[in-house]
mmCIF file of C-alpha atoms and ligand atoms in Angstrom:
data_model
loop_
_atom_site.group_PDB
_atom_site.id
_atom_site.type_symbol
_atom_site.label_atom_id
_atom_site.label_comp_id
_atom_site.label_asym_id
_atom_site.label_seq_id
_atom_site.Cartn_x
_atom_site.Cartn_y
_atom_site.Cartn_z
ATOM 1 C CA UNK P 1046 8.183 21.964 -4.281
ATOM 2 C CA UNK P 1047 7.674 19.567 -1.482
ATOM 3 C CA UNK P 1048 6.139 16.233 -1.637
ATOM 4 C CA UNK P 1049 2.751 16.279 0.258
ATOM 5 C CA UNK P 1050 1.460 13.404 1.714
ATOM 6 C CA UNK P 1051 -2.438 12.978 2.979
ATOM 7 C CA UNK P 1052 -4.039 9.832 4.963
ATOM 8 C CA UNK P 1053 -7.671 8.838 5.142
ATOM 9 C CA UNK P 1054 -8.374 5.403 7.281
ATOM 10 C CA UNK P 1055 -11.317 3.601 5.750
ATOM 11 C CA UNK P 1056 -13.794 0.816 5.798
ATOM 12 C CA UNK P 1057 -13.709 -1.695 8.528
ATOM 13 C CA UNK P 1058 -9.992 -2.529 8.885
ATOM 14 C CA UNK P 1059 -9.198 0.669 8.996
ATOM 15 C CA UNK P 1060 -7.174 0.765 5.664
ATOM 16 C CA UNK P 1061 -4.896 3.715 4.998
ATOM 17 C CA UNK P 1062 -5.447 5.132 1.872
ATOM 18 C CA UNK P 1063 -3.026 7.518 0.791
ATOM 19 C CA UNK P 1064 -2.174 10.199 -1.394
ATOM 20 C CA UNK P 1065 0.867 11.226 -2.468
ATOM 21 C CA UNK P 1066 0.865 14.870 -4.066
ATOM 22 C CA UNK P 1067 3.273 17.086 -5.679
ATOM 23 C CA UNK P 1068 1.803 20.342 -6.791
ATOM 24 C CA UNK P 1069 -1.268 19.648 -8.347
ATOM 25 C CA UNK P 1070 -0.123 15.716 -9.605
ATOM 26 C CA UNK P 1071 -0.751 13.284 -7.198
ATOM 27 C CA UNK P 1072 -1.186 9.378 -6.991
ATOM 28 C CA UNK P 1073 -3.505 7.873 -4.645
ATOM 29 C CA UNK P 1074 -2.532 4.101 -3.028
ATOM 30 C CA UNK P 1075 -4.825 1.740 -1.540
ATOM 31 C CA UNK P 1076 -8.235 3.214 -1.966
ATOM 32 C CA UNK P 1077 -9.872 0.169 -0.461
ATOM 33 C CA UNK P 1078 -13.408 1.199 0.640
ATOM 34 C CA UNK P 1079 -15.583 4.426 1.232
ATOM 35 C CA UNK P 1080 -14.280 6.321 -2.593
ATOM 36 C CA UNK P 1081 -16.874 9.186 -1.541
ATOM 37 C CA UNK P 1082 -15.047 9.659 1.671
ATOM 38 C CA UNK P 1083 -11.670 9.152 -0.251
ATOM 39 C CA UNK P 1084 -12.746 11.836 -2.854
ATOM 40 C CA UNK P 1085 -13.851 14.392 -0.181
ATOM 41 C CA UNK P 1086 -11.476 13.944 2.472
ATOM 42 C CA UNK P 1087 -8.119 13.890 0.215
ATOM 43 C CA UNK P 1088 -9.770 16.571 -1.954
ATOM 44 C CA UNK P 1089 -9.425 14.408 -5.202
ATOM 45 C CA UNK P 1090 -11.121 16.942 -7.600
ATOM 46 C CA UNK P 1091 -8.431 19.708 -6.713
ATOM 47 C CA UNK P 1092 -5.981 16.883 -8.445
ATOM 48 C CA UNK P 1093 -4.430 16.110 -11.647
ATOM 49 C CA UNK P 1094 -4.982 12.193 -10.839
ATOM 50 C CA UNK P 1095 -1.843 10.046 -12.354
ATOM 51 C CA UNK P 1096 -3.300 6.943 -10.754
ATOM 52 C CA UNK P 1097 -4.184 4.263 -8.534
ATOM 53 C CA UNK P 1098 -1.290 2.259 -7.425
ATOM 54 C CA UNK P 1099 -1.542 -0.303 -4.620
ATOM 55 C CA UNK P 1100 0.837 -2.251 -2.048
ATOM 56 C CA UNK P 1101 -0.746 -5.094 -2.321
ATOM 57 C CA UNK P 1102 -3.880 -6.694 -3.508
ATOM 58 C CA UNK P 1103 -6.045 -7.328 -0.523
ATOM 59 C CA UNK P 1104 -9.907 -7.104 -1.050
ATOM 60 C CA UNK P 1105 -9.665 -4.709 1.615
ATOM 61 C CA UNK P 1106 -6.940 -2.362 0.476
ATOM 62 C CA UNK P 1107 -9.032 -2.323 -3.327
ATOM 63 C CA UNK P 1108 -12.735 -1.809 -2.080
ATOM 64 C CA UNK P 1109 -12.768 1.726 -3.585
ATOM 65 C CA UNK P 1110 -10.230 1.384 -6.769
ATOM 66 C CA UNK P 1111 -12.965 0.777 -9.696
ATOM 67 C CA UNK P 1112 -15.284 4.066 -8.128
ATOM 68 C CA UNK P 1113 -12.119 6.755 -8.047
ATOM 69 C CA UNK P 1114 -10.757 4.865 -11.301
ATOM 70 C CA UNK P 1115 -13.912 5.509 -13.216
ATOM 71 C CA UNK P 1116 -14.534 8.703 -11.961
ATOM 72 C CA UNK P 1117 -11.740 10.056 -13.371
ATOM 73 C CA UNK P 1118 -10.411 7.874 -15.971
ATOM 74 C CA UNK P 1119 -6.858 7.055 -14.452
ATOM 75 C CA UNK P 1120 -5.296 3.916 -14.640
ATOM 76 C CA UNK P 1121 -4.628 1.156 -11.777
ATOM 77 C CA UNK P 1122 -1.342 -0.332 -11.504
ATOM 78 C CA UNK P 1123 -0.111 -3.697 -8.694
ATOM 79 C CA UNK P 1124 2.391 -6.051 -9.110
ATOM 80 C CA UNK P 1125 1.378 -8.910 -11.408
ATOM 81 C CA UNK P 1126 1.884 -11.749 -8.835
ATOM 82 C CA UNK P 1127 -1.191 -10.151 -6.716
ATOM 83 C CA UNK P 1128 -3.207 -10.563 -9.832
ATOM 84 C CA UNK P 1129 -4.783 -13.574 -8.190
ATOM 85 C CA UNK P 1130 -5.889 -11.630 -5.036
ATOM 86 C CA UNK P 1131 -7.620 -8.975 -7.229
ATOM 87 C CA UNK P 1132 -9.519 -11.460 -9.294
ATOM 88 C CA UNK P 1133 -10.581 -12.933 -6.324
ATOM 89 C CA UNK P 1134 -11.903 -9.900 -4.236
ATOM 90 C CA UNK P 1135 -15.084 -10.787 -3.280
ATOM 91 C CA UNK P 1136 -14.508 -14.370 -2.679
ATOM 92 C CA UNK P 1137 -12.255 -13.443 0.515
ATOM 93 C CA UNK P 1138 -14.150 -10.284 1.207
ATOM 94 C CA UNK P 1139 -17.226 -12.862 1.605
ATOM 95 C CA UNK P 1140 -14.639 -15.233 4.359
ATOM 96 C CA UNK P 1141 -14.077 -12.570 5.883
ATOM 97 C CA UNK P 1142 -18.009 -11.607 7.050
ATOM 98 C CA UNK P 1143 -18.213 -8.438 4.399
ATOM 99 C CA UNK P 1144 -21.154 -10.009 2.139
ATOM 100 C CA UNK P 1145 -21.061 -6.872 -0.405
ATOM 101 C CA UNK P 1146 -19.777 -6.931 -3.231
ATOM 102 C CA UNK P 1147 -17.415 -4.815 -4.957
ATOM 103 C CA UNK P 1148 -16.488 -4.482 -8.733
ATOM 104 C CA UNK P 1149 -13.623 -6.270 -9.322
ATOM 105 C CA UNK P 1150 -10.980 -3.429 -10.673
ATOM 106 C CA UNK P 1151 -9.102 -3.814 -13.940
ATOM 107 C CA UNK P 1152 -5.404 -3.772 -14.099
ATOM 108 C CA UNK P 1153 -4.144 -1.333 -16.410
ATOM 109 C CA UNK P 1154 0.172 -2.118 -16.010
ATOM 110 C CA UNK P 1155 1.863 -4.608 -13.981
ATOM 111 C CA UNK P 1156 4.827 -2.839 -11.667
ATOM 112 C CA UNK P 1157 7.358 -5.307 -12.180
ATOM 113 C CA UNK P 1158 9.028 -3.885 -15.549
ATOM 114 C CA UNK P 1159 9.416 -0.459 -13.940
ATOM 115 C CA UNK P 1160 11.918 0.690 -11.014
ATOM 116 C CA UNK P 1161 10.148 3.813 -10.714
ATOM 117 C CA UNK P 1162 6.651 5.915 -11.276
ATOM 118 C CA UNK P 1163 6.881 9.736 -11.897
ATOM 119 C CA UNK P 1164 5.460 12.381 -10.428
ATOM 120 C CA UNK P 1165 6.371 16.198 -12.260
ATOM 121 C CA UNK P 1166 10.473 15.425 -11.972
ATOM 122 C CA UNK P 1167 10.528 13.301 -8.989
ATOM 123 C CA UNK P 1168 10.294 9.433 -8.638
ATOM 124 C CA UNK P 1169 8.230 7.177 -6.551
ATOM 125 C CA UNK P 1170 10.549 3.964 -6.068
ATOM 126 C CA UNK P 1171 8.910 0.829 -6.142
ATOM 127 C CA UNK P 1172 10.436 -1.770 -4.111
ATOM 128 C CA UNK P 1173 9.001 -5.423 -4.242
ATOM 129 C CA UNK P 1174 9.242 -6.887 -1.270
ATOM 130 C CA UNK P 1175 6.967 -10.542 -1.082
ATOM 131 C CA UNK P 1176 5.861 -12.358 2.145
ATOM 132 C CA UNK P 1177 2.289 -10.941 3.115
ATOM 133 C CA UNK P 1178 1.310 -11.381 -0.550
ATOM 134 C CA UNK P 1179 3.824 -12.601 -3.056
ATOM 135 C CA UNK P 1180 3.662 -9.447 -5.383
ATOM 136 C CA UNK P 1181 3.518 -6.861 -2.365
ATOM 137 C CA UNK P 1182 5.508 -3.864 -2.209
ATOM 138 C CA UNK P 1183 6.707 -0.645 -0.556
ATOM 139 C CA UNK P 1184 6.658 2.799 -2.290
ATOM 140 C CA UNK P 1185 9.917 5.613 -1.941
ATOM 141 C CA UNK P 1186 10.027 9.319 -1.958
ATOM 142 C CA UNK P 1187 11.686 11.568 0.028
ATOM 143 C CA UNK P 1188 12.446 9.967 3.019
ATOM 144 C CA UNK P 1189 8.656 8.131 3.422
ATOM 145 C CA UNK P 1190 8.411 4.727 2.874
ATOM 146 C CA UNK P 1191 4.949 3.300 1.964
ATOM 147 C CA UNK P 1192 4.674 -0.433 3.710
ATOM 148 C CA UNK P 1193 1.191 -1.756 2.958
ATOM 149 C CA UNK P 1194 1.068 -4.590 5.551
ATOM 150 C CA UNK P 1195 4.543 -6.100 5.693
ATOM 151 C CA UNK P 1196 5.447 -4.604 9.098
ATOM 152 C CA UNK P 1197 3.789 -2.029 11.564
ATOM 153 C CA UNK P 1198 5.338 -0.254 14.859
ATOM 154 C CA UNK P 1199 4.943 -3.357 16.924
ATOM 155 C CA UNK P 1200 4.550 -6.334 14.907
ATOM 156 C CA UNK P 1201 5.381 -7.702 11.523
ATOM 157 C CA UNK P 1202 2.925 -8.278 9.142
ATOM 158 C CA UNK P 1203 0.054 -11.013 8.884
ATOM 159 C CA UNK P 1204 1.104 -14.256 7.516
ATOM 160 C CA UNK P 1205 -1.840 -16.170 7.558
ATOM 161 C CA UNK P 1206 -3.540 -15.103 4.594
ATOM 162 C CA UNK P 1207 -3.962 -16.787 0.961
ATOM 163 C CA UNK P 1208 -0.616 -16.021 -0.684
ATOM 164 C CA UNK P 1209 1.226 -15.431 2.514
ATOM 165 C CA UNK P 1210 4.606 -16.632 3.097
ATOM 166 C CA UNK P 1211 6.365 -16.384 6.824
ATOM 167 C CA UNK P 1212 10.391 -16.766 5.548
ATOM 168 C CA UNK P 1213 9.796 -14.177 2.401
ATOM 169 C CA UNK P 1214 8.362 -11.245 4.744
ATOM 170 C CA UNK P 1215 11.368 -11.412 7.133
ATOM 171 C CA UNK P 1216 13.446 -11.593 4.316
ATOM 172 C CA UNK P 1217 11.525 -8.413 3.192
ATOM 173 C CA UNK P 1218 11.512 -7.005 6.279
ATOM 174 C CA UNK P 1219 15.238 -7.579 6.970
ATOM 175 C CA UNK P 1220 16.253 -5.345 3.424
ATOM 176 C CA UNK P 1221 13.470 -2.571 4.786
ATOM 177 C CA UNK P 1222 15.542 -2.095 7.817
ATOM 178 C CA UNK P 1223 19.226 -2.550 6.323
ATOM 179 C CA UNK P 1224 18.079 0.241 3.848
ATOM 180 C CA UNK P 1225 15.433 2.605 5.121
ATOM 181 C CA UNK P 1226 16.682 3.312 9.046
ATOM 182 C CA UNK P 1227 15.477 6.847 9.468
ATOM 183 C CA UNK P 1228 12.670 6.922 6.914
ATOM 184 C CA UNK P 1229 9.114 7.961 8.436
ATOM 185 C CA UNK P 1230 7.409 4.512 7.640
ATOM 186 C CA UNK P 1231 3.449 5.033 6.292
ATOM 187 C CA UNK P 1232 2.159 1.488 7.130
ATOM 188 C CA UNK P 1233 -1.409 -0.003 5.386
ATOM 189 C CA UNK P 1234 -2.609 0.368 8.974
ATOM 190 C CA UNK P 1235 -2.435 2.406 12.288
ATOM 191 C CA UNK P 1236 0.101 5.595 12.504
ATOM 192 C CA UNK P 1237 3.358 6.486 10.902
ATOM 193 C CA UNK P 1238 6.238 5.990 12.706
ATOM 194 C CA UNK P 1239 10.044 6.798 12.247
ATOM 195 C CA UNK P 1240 12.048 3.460 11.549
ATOM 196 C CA UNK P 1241 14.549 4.112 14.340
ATOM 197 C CA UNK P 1242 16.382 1.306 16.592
ATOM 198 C CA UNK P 1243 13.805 0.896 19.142
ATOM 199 C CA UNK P 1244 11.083 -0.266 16.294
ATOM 200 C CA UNK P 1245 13.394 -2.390 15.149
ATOM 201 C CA UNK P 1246 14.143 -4.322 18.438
ATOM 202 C CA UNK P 1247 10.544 -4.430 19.012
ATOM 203 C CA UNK P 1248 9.558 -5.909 15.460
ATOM 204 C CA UNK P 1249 12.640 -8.790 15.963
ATOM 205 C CA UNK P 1250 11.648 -9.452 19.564
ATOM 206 C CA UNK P 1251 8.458 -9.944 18.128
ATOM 207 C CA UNK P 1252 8.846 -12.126 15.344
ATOM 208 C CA UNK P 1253 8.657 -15.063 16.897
ATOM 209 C CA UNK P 1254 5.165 -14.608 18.122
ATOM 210 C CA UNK P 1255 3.235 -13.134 15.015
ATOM 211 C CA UNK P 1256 -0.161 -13.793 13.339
ATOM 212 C CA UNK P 1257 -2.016 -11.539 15.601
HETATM 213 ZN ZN1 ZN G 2174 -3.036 -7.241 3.499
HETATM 214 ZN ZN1 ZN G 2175 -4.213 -4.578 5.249
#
């Protein structure tokens, strides 16, 4: 059985929500707006839902968690030093212009104490890797790496933001591309895109002028 993998972009920063299915299990990641597109689109109901686990904990990358959690009674999972960033959801969603608001979603299990989620017999690595929020991280399996917002093909990730910090993400970034050259990289935003040389050259040249 092959890992499947299935994107929907949603709400107004186009936020990749994914879901990652094996057979009929699957986990979905970063439902953060439009759940009644997210249901249809990724064909939730044809599902045995594990559960919501996120990258990071953005307002806009959790818009949609407390809908497709309800709806079918899974639990949501984020690193605990996002917890912050969830509790404060609508606060920044309000900075940012989006003056709805969303139910704030509870947090059923922190991913620190766990290397790994399962899906049938394969594992879903979970690698914590700080610096566009402190508890964000990247997800593993089978040669796809799951980024959130730490890097994308031509730039590195925002460091701007309430819990940002600039020398954490390129230390982040720096293990991503000692360890994952040749994985097909499934950022929080925009395409996929194989982590090959030329990416990387492009991020580092890059660095220097980021925040854009
Ligand atoms: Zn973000
Ligand atoms: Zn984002």
């Amino acid at each position: 059985m092959y890992i499947d993998i299935k994107t929907i972009a949603v709400g107004t920063w186009k936020v990749n929500c994914y879901l990652v299915a094996l057979g009929n299990e699957g986990w979905i990641i970063d439902p953060g707006d439009e759940a009644e597109n997210i249901i249809h689109f990724l064909n939730l109901d044809n599902y045995k839902l594990k559960g919501i686990i996120n990258t990071h904990g953005h307002f806009d990358h959790v818009g949609a968690v407390s809908e497709i959690k309800e709806k079918y009674n899974i639990p949501f999972f984020i690193h605990s030093k996002d917890k912050r960033l969830i509790s404060h959801g609508n606060l920044y969603r309000g900075f940012s212009g989006d003056s709805s608001i969303k139910k704030t979603p509870i947090i059923d299990d922190y991913l620190d104490t766990f290397p790994f989620i399962k899906i049938k017999d394969k594992k879903i690595m979970i690698h914590h890797t700080p610096g566009h929020t402190p508890g964000s991280v990247c997800y593993e399996i089978d040669g796809n790496l799951i980024t959130g917002d730490l890097f994308f093909k031509d730039k590195i990730g925002r460091t701007d933001l309430p819990g940002s910090n600039t020398k954490l993400i390129l230390t982040s970034i720096k293990y991503i591309f000692e360890n994952f050259r040749g994985f097909l990289i499934r950022p929080g935003h925009g395409e996929s895109f194989l982590l090959n040389e030329s990416i990387i050259d492009e991020i580092m040249f890059k660095k220097d002028g980021f925040n854009n």
